[in-house]
PDB file of C-alpha atoms in Angstrom:
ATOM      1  CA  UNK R   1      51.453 -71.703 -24.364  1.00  0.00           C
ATOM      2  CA  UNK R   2      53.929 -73.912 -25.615  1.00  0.00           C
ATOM      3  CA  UNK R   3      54.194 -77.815 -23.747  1.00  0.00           C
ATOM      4  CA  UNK R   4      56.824 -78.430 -20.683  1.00  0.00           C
ATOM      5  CA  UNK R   5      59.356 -80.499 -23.484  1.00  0.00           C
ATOM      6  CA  UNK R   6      58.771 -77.547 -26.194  1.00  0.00           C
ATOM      7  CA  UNK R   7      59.946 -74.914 -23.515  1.00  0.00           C
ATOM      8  CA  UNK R   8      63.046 -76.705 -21.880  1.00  0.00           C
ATOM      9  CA  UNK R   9      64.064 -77.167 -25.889  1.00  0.00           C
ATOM     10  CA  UNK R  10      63.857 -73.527 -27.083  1.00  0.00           C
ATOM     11  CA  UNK R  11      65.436 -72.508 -23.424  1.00  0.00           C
ATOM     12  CA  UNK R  12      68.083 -74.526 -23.797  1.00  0.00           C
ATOM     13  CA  UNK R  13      68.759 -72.879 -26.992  1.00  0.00           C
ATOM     14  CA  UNK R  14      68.436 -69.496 -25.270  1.00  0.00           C
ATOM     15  CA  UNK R  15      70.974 -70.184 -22.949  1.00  0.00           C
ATOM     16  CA  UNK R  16      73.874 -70.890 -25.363  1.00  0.00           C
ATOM     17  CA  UNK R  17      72.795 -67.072 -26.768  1.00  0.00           C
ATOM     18  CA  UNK R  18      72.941 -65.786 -22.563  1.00  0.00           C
ATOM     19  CA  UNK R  19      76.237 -67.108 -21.881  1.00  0.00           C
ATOM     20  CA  UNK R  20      77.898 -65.389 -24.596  1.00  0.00           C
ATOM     21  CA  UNK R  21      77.170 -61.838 -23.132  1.00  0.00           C
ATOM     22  CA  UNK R  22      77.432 -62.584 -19.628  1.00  0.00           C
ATOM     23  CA  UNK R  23      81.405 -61.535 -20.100  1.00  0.00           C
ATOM     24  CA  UNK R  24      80.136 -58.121 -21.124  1.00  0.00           C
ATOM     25  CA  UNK R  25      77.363 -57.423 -18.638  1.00  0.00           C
ATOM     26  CA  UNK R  26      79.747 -57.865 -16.054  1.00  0.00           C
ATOM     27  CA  UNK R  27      82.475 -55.681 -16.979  1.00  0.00           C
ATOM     28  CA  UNK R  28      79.381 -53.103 -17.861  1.00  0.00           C
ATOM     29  CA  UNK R  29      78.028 -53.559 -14.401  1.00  0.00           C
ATOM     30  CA  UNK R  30      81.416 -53.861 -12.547  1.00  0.00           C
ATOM     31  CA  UNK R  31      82.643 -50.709 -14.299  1.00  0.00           C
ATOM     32  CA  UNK R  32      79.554 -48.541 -13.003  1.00  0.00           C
ATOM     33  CA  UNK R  33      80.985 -48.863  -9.156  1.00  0.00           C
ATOM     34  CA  UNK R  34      85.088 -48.644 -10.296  1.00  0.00           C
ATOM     35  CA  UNK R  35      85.127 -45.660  -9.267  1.00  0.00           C
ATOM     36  CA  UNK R  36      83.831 -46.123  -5.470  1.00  0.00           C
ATOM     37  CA  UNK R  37      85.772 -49.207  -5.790  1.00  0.00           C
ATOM     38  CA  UNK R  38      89.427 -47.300  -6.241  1.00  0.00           C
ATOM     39  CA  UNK R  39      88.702 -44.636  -3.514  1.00  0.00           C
ATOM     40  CA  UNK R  40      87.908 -46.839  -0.929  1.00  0.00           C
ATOM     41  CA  UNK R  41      84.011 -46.225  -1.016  1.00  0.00           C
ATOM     42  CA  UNK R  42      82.918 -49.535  -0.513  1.00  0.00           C
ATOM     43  CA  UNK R  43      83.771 -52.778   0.820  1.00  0.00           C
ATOM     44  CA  UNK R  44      83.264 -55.720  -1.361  1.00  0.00           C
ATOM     45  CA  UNK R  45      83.193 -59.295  -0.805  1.00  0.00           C
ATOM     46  CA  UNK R  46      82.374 -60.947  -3.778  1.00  0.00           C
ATOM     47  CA  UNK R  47      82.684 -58.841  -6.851  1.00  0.00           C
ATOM     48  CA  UNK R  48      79.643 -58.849  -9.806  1.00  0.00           C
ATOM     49  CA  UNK R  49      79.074 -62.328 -10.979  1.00  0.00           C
ATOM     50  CA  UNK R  50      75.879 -63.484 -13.470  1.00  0.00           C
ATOM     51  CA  UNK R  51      74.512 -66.679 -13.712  1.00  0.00           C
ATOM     52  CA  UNK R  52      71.721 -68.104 -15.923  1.00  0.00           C
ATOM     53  CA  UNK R  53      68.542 -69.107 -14.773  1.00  0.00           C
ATOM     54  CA  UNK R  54      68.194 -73.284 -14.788  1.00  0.00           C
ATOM     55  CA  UNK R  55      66.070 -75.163 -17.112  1.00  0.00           C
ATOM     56  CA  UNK R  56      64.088 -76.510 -14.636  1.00  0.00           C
ATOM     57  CA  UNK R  57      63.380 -73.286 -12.286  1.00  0.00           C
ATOM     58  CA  UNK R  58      62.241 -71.176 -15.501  1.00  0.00           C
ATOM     59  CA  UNK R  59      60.026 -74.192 -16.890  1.00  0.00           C
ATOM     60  CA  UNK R  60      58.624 -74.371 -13.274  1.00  0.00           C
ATOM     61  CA  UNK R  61      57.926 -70.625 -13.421  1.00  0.00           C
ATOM     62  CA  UNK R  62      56.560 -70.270 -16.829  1.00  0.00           C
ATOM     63  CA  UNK R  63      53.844 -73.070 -16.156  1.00  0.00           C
ATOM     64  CA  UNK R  64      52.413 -71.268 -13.326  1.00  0.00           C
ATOM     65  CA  UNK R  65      49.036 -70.357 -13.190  1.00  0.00           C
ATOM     66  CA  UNK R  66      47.666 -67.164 -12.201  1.00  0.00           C
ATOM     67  CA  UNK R  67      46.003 -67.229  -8.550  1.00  0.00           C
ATOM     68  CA  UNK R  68      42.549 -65.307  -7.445  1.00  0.00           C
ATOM     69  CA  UNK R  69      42.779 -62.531  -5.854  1.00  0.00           C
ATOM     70  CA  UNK R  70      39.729 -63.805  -3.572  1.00  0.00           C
ATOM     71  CA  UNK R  71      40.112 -67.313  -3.472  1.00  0.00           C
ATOM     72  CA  UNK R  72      43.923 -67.223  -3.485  1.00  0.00           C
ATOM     73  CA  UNK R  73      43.694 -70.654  -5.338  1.00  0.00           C
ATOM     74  CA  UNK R  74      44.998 -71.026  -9.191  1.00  0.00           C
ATOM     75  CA  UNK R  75      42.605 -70.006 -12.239  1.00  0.00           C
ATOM     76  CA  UNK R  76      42.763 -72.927 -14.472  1.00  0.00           C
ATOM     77  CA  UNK R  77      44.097 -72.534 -17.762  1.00  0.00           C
ATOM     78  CA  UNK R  78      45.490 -68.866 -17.214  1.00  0.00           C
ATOM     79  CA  UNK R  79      48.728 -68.748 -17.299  1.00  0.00           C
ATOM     80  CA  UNK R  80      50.938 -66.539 -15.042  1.00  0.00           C
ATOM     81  CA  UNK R  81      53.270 -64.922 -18.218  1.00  0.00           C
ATOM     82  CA  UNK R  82      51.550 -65.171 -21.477  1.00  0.00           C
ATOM     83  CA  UNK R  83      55.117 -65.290 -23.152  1.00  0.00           C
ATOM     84  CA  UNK R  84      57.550 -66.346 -20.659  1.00  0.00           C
ATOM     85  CA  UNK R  85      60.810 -65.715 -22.678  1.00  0.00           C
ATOM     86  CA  UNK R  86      59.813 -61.784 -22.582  1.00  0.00           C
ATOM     87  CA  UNK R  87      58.247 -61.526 -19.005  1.00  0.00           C
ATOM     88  CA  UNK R  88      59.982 -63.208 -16.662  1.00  0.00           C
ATOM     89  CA  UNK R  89      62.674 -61.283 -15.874  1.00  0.00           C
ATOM     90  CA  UNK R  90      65.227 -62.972 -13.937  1.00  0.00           C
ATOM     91  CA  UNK R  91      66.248 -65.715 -16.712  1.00  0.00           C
ATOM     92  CA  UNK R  92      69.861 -63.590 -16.471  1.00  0.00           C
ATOM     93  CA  UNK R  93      70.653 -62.352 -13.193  1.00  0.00           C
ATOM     94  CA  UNK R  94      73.631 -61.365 -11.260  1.00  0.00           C
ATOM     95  CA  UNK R  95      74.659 -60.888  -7.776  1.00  0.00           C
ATOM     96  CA  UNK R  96      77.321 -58.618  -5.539  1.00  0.00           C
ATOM     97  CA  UNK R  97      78.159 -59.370  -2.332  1.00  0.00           C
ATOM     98  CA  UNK R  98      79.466 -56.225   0.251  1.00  0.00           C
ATOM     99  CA  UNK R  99      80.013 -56.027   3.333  1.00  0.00           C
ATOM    100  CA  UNK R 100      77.754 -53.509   5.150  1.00  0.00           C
ATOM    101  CA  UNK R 101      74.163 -52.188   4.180  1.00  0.00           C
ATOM    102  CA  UNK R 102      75.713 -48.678   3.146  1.00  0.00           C
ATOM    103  CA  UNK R 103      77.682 -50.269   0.813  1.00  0.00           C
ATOM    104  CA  UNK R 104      74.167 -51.735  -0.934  1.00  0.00           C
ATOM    105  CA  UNK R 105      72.749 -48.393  -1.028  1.00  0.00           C
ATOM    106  CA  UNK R 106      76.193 -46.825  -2.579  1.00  0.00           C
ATOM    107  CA  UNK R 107      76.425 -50.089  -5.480  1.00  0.00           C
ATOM    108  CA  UNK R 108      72.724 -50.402  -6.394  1.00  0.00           C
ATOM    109  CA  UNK R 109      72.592 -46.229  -7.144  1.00  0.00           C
ATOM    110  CA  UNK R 110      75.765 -46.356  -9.047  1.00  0.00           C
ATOM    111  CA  UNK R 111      74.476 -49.551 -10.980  1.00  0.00           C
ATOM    112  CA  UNK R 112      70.875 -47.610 -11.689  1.00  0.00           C
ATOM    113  CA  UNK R 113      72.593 -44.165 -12.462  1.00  0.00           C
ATOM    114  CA  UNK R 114      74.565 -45.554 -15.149  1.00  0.00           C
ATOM    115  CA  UNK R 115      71.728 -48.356 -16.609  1.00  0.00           C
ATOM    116  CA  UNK R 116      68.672 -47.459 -15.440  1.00  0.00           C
ATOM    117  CA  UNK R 117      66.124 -49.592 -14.188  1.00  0.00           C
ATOM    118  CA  UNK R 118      62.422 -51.021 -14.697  1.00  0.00           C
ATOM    119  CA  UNK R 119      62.199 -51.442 -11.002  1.00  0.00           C
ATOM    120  CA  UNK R 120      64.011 -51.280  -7.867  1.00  0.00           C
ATOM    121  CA  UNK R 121      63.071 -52.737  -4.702  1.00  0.00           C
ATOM    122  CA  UNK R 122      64.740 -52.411  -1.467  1.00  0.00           C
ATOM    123  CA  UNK R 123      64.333 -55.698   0.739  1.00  0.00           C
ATOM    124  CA  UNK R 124      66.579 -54.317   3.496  1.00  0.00           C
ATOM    125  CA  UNK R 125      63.787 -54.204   6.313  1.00  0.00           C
ATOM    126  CA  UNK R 126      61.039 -57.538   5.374  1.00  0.00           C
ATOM    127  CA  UNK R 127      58.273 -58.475   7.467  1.00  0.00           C
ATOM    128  CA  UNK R 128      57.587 -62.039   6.997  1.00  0.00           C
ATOM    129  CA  UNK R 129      59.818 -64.604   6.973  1.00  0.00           C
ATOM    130  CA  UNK R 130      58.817 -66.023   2.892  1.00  0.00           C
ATOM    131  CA  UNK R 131      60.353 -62.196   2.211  1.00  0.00           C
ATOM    132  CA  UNK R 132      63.628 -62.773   4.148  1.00  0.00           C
ATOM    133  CA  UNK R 133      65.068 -64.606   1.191  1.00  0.00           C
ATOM    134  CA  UNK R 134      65.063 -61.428  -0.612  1.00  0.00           C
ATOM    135  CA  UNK R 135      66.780 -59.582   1.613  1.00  0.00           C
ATOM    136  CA  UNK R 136      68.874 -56.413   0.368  1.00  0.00           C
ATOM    137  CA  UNK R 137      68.451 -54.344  -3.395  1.00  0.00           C
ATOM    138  CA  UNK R 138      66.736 -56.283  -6.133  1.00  0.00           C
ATOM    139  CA  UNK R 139      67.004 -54.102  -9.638  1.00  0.00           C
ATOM    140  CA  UNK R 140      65.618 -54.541 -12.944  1.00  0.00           C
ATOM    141  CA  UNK R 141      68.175 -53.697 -15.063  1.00  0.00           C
ATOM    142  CA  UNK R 142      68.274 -52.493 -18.577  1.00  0.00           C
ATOM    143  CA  UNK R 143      70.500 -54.354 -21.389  1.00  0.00           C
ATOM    144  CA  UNK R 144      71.082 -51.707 -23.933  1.00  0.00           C
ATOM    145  CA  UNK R 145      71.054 -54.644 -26.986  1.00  0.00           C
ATOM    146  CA  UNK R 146      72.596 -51.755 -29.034  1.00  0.00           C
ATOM    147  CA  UNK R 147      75.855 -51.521 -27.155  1.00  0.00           C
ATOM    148  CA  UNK R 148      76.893 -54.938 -27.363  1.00  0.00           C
ATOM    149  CA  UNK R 149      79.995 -55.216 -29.637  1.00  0.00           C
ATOM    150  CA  UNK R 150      79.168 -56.836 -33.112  1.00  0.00           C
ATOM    151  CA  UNK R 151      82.649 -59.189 -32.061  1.00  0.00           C
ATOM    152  CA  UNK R 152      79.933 -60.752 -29.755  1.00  0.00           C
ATOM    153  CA  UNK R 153      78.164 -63.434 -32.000  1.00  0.00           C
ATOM    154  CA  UNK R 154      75.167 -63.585 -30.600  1.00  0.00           C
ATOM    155  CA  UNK R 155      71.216 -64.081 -31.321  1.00  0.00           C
ATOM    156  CA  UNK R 156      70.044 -60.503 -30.470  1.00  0.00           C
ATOM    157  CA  UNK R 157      66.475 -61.034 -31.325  1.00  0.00           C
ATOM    158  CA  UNK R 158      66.623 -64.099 -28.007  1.00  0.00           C
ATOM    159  CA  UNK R 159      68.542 -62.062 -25.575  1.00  0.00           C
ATOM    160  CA  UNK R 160      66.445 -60.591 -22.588  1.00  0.00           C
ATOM    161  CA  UNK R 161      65.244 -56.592 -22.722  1.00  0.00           C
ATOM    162  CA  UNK R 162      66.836 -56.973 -18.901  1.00  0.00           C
ATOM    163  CA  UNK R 163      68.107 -58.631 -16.128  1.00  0.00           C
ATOM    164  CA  UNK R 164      68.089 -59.011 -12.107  1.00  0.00           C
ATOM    165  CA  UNK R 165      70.696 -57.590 -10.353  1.00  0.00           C
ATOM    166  CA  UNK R 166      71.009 -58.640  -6.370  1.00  0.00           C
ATOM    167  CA  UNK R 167      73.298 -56.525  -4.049  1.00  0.00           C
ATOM    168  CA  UNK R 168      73.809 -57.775  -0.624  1.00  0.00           C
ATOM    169  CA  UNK R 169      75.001 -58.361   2.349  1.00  0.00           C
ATOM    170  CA  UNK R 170      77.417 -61.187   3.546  1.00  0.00           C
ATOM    171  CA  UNK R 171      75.088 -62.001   6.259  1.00  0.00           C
ATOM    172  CA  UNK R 172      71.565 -61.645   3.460  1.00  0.00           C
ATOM    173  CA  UNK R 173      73.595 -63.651   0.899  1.00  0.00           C
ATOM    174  CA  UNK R 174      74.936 -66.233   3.404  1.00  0.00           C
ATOM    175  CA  UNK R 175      71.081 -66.892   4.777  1.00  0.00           C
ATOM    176  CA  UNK R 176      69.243 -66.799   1.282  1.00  0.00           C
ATOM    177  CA  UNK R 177      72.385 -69.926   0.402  1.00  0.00           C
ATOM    178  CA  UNK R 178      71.618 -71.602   3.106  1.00  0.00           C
ATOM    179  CA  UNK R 179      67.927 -71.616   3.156  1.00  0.00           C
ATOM    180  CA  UNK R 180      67.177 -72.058  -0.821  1.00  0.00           C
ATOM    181  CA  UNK R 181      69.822 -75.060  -0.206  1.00  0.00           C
ATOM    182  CA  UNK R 182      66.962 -76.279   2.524  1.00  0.00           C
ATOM    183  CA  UNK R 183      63.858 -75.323   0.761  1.00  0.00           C
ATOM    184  CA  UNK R 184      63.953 -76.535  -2.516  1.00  0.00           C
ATOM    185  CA  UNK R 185      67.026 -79.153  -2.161  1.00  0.00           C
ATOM    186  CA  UNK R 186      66.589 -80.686   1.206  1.00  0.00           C
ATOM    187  CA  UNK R 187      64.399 -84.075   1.659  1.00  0.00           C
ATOM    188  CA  UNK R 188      60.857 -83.117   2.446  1.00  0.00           C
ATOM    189  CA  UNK R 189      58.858 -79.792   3.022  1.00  0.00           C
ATOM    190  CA  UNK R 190      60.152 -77.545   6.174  1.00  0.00           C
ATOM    191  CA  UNK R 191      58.124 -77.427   8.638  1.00  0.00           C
ATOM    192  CA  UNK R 192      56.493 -75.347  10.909  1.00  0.00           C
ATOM    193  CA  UNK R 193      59.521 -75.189  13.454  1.00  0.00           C
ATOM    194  CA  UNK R 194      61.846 -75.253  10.957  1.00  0.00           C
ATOM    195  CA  UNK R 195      60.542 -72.276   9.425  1.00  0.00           C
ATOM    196  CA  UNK R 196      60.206 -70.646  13.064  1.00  0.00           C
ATOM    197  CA  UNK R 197      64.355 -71.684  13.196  1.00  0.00           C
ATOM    198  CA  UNK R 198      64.639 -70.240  10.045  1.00  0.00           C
ATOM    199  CA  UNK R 199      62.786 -67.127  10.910  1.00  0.00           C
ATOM    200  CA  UNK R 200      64.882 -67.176  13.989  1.00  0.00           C
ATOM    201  CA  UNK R 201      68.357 -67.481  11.867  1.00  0.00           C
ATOM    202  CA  UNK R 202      66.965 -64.445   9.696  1.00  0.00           C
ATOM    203  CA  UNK R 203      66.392 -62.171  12.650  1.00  0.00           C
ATOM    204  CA  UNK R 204      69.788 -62.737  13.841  1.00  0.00           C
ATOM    205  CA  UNK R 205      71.492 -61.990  10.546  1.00  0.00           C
ATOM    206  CA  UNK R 206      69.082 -58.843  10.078  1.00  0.00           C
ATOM    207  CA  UNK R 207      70.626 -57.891  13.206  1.00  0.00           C
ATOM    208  CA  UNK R 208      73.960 -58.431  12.764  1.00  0.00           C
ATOM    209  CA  UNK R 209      73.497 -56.322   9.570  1.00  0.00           C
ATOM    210  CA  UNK R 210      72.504 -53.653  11.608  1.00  0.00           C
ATOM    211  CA  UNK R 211      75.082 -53.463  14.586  1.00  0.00           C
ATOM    212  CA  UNK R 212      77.928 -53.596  11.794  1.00  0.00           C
ATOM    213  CA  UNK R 213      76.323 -51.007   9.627  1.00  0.00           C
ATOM    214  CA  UNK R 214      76.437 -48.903  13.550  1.00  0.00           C
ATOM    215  CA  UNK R 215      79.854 -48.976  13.958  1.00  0.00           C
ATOM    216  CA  UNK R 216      80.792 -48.601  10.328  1.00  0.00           C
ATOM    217  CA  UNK R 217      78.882 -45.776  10.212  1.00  0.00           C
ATOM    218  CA  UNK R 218      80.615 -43.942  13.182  1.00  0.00           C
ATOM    219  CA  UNK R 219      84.213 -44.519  12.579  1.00  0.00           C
ATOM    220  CA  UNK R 220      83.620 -43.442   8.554  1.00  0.00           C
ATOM    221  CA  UNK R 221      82.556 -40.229  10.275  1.00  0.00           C
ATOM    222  CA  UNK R 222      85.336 -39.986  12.696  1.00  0.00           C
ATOM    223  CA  UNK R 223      87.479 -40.105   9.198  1.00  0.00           C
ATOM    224  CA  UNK R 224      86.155 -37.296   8.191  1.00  0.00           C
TER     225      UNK R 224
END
């Protein structure tokens, strides 16, 4: 495993090769849902944007150590991702935000219809509050290396074999803002009430999802 400083260097490196496709992935991605776009099939709020993974998060992530199963404490010395750069699989991800939970459903098929995916998980109904965060469709996604235009100078052999795509909510995306702003940039740990608050917050939203999904849901059939 390389050191912390050897890491940030070659990631830093990396991310001058990311930016230059994130142009491409998201005409790719925001092409795949055009169609549902034009005909009035879904309701978006913030169209597909990517971002890059931060130097710091991915260093974080690639120095963790894997935990016993029994024990649930860290195995010294065995790392989490034995190469980093290939396994971790959010160092390019991206992020559409829609209105109501059938419009998740409708985006993240498209999206996986046209890509593929390594894996798909639907986040719509958690039961803990660590796994509200992750609320709404989490997918894998594919980038087909071959398909991106030789006019794009870019390191090939450094790009990702995929990246994360998140499709949710206003009401999942406004929570997981607000609470990743409080968990890892707020002064001190949360504690137990907070979390209980939070977990509190989280139910309400979930909720909230669900009554506007309801009446969405009714008057698109009364259109029909």
């Amino acid at each position: 495993m390389m050191t912390k400083a050897e890491l940030e260097e070659e990631y830093e490196k990396r991310i001058i090769e990311y930016r230059k496709i994130l142009p491409y992935l998201t005409q790719e991605v925001q092409d795949c849902y055009r169609g549902l776009k034009e005909n009035n099939s879904i309701r978006i709020d913030q169209d597909c944007f990517f971002t890059i993974k931060g130097t710091g998060s991915f260093v974080n992530k690639a120095l963790k150590f894997e935990i016993d199963n029994e024990t649930k404490k860290e195995i010294p010395n065995k790392y989490k991702y034995e190469n980093p750069f290939i396994d971790i699989q959010d160092q390019i991800r991206a992020r559409i935000v829609v209105y109501y939970l059938t419009d998740v459903e409708r985006i993240a098929n498209s999206v996986i219809n046209t890509f593929g995916n390594i894996e798909n998980n639907d986040f719509n109904n958690p039961n803990d509050y660590e796994k509200f965060g992750y609320q709404g469709r989490h997918i894998i996604v594919n980038i087909n290396k071959n398909l991106i235009p030789d006019t794009i100078n870019v390191n090939l052999d450094v790009i990702p074999d995929f990246f994360e795509l998140q499709v949710k909510t206003l009401f999942q995306h406004a929570w997981s803002q607000a609470e990743h702003d409080l968990r890892y940039k707020g002064n001190g740990k949360l504690s137990f009430d907070d979390k209980r608050m939070l977990s509190f917050a989280a139910a309400q939203a979930w909720g909230a999802d669900k009554v506007f999904e309801g009446i969405f849901k009714r008057q698109e059939n009364c259109d029909k």
